[in-house]
Short mmCIF file of C-alpha atoms and ligand atoms in Angstrom, two decimals:
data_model
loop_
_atom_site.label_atom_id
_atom_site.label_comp_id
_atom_site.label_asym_id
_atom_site.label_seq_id
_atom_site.Cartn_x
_atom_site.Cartn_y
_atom_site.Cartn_z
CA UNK A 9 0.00 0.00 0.00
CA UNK A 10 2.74 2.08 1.21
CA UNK A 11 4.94 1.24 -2.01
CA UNK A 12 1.94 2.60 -4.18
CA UNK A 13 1.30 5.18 -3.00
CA UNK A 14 5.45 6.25 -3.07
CA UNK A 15 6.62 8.91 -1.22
CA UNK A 16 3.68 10.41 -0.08
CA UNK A 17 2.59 7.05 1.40
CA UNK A 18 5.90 7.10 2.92
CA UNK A 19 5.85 10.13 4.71
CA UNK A 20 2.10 9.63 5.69
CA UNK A 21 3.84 6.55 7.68
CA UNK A 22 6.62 8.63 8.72
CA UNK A 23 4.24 11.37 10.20
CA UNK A 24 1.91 8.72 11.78
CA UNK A 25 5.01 7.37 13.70
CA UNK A 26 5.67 10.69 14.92
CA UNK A 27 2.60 11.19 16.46
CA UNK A 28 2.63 8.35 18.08
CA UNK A 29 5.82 8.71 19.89
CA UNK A 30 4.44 12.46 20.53
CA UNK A 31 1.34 11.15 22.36
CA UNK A 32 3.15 8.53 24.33
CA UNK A 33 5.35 11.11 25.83
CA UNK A 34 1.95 13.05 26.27
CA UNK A 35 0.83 10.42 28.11
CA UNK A 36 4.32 9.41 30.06
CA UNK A 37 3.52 12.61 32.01
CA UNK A 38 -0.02 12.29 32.31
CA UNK A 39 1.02 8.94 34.52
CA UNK A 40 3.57 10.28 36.06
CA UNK A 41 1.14 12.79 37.22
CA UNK A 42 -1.50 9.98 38.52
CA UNK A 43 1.21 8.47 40.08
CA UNK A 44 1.47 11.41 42.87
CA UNK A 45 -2.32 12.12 42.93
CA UNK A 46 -4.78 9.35 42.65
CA UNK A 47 -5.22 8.30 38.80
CA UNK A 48 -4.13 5.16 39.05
CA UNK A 49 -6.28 2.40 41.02
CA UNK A 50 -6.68 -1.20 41.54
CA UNK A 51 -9.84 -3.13 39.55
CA UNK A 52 -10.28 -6.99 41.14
CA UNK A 53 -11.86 -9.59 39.13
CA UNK A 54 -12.92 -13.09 40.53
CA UNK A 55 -10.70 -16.23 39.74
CA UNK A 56 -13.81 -19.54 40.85
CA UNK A 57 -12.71 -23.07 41.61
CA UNK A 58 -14.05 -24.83 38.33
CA UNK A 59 -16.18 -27.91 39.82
CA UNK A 60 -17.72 -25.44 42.99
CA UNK A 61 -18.07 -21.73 41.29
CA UNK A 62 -16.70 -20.51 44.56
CA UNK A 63 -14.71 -17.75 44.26
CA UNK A 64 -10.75 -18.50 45.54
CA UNK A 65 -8.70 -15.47 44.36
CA UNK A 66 -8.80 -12.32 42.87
CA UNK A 67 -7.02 -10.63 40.19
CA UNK A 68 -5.42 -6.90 40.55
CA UNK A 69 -5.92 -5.28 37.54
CA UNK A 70 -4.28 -1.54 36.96
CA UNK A 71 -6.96 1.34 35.70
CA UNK A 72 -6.29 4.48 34.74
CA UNK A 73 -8.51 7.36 34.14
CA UNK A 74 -7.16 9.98 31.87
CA UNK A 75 -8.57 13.56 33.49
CA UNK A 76 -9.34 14.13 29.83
CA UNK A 77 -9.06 10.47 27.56
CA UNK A 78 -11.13 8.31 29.93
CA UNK A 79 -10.10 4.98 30.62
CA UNK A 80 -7.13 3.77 29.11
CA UNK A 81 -6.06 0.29 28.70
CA UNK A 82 -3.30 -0.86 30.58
CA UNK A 83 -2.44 -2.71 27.32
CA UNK A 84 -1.68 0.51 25.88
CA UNK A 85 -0.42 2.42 29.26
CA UNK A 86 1.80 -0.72 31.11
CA UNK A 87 4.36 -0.10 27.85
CA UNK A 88 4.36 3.26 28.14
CA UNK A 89 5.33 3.08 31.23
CA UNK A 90 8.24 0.52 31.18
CA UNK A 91 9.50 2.64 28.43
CA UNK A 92 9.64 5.38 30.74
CA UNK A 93 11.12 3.58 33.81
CA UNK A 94 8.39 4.17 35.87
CA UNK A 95 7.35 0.34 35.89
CA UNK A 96 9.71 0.19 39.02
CA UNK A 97 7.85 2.77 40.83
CA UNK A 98 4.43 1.68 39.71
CA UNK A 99 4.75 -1.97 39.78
CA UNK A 100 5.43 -1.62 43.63
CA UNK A 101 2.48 -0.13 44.20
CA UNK A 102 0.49 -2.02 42.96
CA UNK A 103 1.89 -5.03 45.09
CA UNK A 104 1.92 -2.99 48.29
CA UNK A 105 -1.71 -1.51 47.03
CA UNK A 106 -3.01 -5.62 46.56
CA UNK A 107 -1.50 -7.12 49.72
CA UNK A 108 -2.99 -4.16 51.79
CA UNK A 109 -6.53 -4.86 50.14
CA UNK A 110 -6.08 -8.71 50.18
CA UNK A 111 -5.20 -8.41 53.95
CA UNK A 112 -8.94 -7.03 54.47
CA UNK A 113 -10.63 -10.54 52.91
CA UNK A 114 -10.78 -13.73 54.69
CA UNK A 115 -8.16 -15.77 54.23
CA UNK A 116 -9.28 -18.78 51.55
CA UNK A 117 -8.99 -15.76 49.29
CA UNK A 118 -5.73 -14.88 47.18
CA UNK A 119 -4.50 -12.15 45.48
CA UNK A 120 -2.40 -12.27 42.03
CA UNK A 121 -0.50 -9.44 40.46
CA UNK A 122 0.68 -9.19 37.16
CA UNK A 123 4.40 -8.27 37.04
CA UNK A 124 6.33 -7.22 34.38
CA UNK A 125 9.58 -8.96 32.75
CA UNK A 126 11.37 -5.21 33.61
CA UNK A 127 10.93 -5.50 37.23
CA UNK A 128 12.42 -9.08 37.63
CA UNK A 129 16.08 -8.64 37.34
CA UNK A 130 17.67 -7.77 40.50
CA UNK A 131 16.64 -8.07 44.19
CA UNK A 132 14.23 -4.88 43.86
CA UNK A 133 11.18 -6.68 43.40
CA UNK A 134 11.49 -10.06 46.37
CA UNK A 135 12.42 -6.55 48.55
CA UNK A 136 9.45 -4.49 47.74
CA UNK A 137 7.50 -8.39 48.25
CA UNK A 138 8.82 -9.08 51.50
CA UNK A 139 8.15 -5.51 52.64
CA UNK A 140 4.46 -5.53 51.61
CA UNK A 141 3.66 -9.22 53.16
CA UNK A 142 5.54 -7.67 56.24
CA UNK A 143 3.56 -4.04 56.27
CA UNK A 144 0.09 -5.96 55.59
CA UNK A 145 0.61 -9.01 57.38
CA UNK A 146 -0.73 -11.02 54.67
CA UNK A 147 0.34 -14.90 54.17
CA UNK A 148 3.07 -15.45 51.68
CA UNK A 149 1.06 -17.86 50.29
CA UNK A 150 -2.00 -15.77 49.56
CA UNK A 151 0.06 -13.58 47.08
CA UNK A 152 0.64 -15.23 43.38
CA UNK A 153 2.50 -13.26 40.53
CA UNK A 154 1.78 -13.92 37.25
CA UNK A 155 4.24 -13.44 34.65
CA UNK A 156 4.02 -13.94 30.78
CA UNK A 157 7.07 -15.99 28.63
CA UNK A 158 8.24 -12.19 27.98
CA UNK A 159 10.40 -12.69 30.92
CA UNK A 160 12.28 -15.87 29.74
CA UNK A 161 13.10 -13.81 26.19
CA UNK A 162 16.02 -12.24 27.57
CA UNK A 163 17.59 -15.67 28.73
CA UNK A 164 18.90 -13.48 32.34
CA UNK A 165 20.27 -15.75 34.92
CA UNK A 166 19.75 -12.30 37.14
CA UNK A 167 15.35 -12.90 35.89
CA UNK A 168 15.76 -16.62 37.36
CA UNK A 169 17.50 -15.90 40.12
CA UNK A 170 15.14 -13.41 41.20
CA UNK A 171 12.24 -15.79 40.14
CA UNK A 172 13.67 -17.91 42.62
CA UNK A 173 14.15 -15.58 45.29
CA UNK A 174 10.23 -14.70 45.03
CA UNK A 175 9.60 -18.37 45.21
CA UNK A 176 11.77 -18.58 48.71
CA UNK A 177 9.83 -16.12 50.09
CA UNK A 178 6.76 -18.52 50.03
CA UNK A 179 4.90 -16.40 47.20
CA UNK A 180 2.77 -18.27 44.16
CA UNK A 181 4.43 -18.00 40.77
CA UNK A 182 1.69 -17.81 37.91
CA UNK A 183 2.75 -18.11 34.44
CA UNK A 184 0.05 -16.11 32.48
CA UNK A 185 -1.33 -16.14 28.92
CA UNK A 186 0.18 -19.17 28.49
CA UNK A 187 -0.06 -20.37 24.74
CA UNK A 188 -0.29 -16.84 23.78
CA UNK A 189 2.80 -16.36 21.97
CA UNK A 190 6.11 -18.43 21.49
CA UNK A 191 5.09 -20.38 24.90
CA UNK A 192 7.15 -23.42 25.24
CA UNK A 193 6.79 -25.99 27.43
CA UNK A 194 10.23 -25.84 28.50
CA UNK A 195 9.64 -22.50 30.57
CA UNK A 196 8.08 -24.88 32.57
CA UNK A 197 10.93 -26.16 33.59
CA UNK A 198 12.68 -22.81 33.93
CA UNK A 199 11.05 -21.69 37.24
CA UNK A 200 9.06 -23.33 39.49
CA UNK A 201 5.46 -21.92 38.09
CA UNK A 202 2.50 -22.94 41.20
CA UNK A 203 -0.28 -22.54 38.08
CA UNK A 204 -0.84 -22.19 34.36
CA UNK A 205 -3.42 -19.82 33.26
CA UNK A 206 -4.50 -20.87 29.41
CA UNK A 207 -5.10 -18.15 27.06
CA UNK A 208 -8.38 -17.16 26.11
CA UNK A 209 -7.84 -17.80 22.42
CA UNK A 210 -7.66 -21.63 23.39
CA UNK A 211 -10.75 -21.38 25.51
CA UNK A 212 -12.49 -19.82 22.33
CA UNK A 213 -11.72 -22.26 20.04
CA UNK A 214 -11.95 -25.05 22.49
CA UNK A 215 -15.53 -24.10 23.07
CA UNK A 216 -16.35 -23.48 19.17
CA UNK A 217 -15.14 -27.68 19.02
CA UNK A 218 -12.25 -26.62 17.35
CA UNK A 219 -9.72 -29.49 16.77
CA UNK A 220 -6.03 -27.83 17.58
CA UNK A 221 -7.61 -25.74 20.40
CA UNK A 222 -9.04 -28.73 22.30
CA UNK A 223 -5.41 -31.04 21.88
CA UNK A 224 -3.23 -27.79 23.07
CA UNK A 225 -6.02 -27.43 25.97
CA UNK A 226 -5.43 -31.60 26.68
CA UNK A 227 -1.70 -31.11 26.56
CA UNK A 228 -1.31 -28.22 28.62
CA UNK A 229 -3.19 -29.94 31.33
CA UNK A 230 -2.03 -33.13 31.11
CA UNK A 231 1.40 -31.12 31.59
CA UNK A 232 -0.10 -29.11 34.56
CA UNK A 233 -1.24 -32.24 35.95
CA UNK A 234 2.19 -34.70 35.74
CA UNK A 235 3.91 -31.13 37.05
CA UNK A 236 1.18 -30.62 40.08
CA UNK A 237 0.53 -26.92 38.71
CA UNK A 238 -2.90 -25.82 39.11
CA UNK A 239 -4.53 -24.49 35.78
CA UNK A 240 -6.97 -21.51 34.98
CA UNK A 241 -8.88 -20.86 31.93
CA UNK A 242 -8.75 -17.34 31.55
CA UNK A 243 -11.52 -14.77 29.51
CA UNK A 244 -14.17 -17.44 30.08
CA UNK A 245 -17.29 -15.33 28.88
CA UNK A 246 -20.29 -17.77 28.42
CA UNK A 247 -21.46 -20.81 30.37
CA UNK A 248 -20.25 -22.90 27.33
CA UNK A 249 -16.99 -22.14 27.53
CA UNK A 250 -16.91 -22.78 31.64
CA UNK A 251 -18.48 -25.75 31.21
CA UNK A 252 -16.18 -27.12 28.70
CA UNK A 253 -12.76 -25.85 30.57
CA UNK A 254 -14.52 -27.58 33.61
CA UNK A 255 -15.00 -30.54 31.76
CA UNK A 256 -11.77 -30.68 29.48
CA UNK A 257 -9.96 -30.55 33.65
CA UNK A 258 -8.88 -26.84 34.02
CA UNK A 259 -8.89 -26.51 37.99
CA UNK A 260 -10.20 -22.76 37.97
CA UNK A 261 -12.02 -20.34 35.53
CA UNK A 262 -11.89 -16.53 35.02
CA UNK A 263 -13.80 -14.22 33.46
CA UNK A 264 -16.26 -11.73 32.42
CA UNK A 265 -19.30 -14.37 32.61
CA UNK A 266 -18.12 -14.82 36.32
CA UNK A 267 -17.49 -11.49 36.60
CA UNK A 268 -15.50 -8.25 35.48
CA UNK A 269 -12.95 -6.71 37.63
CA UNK A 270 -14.64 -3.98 39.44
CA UNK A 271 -12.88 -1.16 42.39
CA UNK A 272 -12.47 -3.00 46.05
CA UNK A 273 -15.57 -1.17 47.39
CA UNK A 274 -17.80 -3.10 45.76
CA UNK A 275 -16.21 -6.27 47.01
CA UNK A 276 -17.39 -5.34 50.76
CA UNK A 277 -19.65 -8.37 51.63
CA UNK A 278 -19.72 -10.63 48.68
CA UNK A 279 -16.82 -12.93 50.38
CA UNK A 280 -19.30 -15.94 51.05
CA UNK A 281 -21.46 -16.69 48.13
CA UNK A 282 -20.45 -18.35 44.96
CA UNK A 283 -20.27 -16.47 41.46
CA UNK A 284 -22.40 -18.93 39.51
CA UNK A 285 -23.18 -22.24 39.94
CA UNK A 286 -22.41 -24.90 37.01
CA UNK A 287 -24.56 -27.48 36.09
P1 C2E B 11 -3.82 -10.28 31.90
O1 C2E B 11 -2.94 -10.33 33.08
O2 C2E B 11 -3.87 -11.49 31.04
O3 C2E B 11 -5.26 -9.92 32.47
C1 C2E B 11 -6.46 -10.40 31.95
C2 C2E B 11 -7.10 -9.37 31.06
O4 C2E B 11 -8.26 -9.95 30.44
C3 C2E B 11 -7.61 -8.14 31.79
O5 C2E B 11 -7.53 -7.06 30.89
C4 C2E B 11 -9.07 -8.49 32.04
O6 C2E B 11 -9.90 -7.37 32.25
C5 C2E B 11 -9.39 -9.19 30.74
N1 C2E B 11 -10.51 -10.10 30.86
C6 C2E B 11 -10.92 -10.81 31.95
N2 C2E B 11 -11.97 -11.58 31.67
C7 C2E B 11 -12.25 -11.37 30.37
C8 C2E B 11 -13.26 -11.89 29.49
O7 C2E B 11 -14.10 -12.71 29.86
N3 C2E B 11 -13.23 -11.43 28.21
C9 C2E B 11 -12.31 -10.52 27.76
N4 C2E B 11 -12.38 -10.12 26.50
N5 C2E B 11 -11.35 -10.02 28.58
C10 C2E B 11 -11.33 -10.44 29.86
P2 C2E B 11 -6.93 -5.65 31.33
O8 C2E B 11 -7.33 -5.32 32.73
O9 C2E B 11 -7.25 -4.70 30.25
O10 C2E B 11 -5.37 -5.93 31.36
C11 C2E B 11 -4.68 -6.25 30.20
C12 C2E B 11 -3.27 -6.67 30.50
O11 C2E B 11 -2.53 -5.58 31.05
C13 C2E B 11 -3.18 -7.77 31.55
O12 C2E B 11 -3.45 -9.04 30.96
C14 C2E B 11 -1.75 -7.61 32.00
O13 C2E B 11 -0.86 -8.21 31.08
C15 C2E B 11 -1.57 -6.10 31.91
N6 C2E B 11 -1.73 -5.53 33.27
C16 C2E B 11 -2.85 -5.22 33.94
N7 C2E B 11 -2.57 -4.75 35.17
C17 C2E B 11 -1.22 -4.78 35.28
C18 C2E B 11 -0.30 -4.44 36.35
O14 C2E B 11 -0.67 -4.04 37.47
N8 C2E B 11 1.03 -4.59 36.07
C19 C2E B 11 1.48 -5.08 34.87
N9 C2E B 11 2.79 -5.20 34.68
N10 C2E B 11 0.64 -5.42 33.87
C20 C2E B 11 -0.69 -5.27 34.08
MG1 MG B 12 -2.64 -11.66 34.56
MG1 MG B 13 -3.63 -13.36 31.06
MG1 MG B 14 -3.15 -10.86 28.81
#
């Protein structure tokens, strides 16, 4: 299209670029901004057990309202913000932010944070862990992180050392998206991962009877099963698609059809009943 339309097309491209980069610095101070008022927050969305609907976890989820864009998605903002090293400073508050919220709910429930692969190298992160289990008193074991593949890209002995470290300190390791990308099985072996979630675009397709969707599903659990790794099916938006993760032996479900993430005030007495019941 480009090539077509020559150098006009070419400098159309160029220009687009530019004001791209121009609004992401735009935004880079916008967050820095929220940062030091109160723009950023903390969305929680149920994780159930698959065969009771009971709810046994939540997920922290990062919002941000632009004062004059709205809601942005984090899959837009989180880059933004590693590219400006911020994720450091952000990325520890969420953790402290979830432990001190997680420390309110009774205890069957955890709490998982997504972590970027920029804040694992180093013994930044297990510090800022150890200090927010310590400050909130919750259990070690009631946090989980959930990291994508992203962070075994950069083959760092310094990102599986400090996976390990995390580990020590009694915390869940979650390996998210799984499937998503280049996933191999071999990152399996990398770290020592407590659960698998499986992509949505797996629980889609599985759902739709769709051949290669429903073998990956069968290997990934008959993986997460031989490993003792506890698997959810994340984005699971109809009762179809639960009851077929349930069937196919995922161990927990997550999703909009059990519900969205939503602020921590609404979660104020809803810690007893189950989501949804499956037939
Ligand atoms: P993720 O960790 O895989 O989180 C799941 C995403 O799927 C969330 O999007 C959630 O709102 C969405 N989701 C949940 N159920 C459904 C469903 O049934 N259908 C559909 N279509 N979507 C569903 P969200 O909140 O926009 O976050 C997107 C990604 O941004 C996250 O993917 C995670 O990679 C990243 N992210 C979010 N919060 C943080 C954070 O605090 N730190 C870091 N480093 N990354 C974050
Ligand atoms: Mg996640
Ligand atoms: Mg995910
Ligand atoms: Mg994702």
């Amino acid at each position: 299209r480009a090539k077509e339309a020559g150098r006009g097309g070419y400098a159309f491209f160029e220009s687009y670029m530019f004001e791209e980069a121009e609004d992401n610095r735009l935004l880079e101070n916008d967050v820095r901004d929220a940062l030091h008022g109160d723009g950023l927050r903390l969305a929680y969305q149920p994780i159930v057990d698959a065969r009771t609907g009971e709810v046994v976890g939540r997920e922290a989820l990062l919002r941000w309202r632009h004062p004059t864009r709205g809601e942005i998605s984090p899959e837009l903002f989180v880059p933004i913000i590693e590219d400006a090293g911020l994720i450091h400073q952000i990325g520890d508050w969420v953790i402290r932010e979830a432990c001190a919220e997680a420390s309110k709910w009774d205890e069957k429930f955890r709490v998982a944070v997504n972590v970027s692969a920029a804040q694992l190298p180093g013994a930044g992160l297990a510090k800022t862990v150890l200090g927010a289990l310590a400050n909130s008193g919750l259990e070690p074991s009631r946090l989980e992180l959930e990291v994508t593949e992203t962070v075994f890209l950069g083959d760092d002995a310094s990102t599986l050392a400090s996976l390990e470290r995390l580990r020590a300190l009694g915390v869940r390791l979650v390996l998210d998206d799984f499937g998503k990308g280049y996933s191999s099985f071999g990152y399996l072996s990398r770290a020592h991962f407590s659960k698998i979630k499986i992509d949505q675009t797996f629980v889609r397709g599985a759902a739709q009877g769709e051949k290669e969707s429903i073998a990956i599903v069968h290997a990934i659990l008959a993986l997460a099963n031989g490993l003792d790794v506890e698997t959810t099916a994340e984005g699971v938006e109809t009762e179809r698609q639960a009851k077929v993760m349930r069937d196919l032996g995922c161990t927990q479900l997550q999703g909009f059809f059990f519900g969205r993430p939503v602020p921590p005030e609404s979660l104020v007495g809803v810690d007893r009943r189950a989501v949804r019941h499956l037939a």
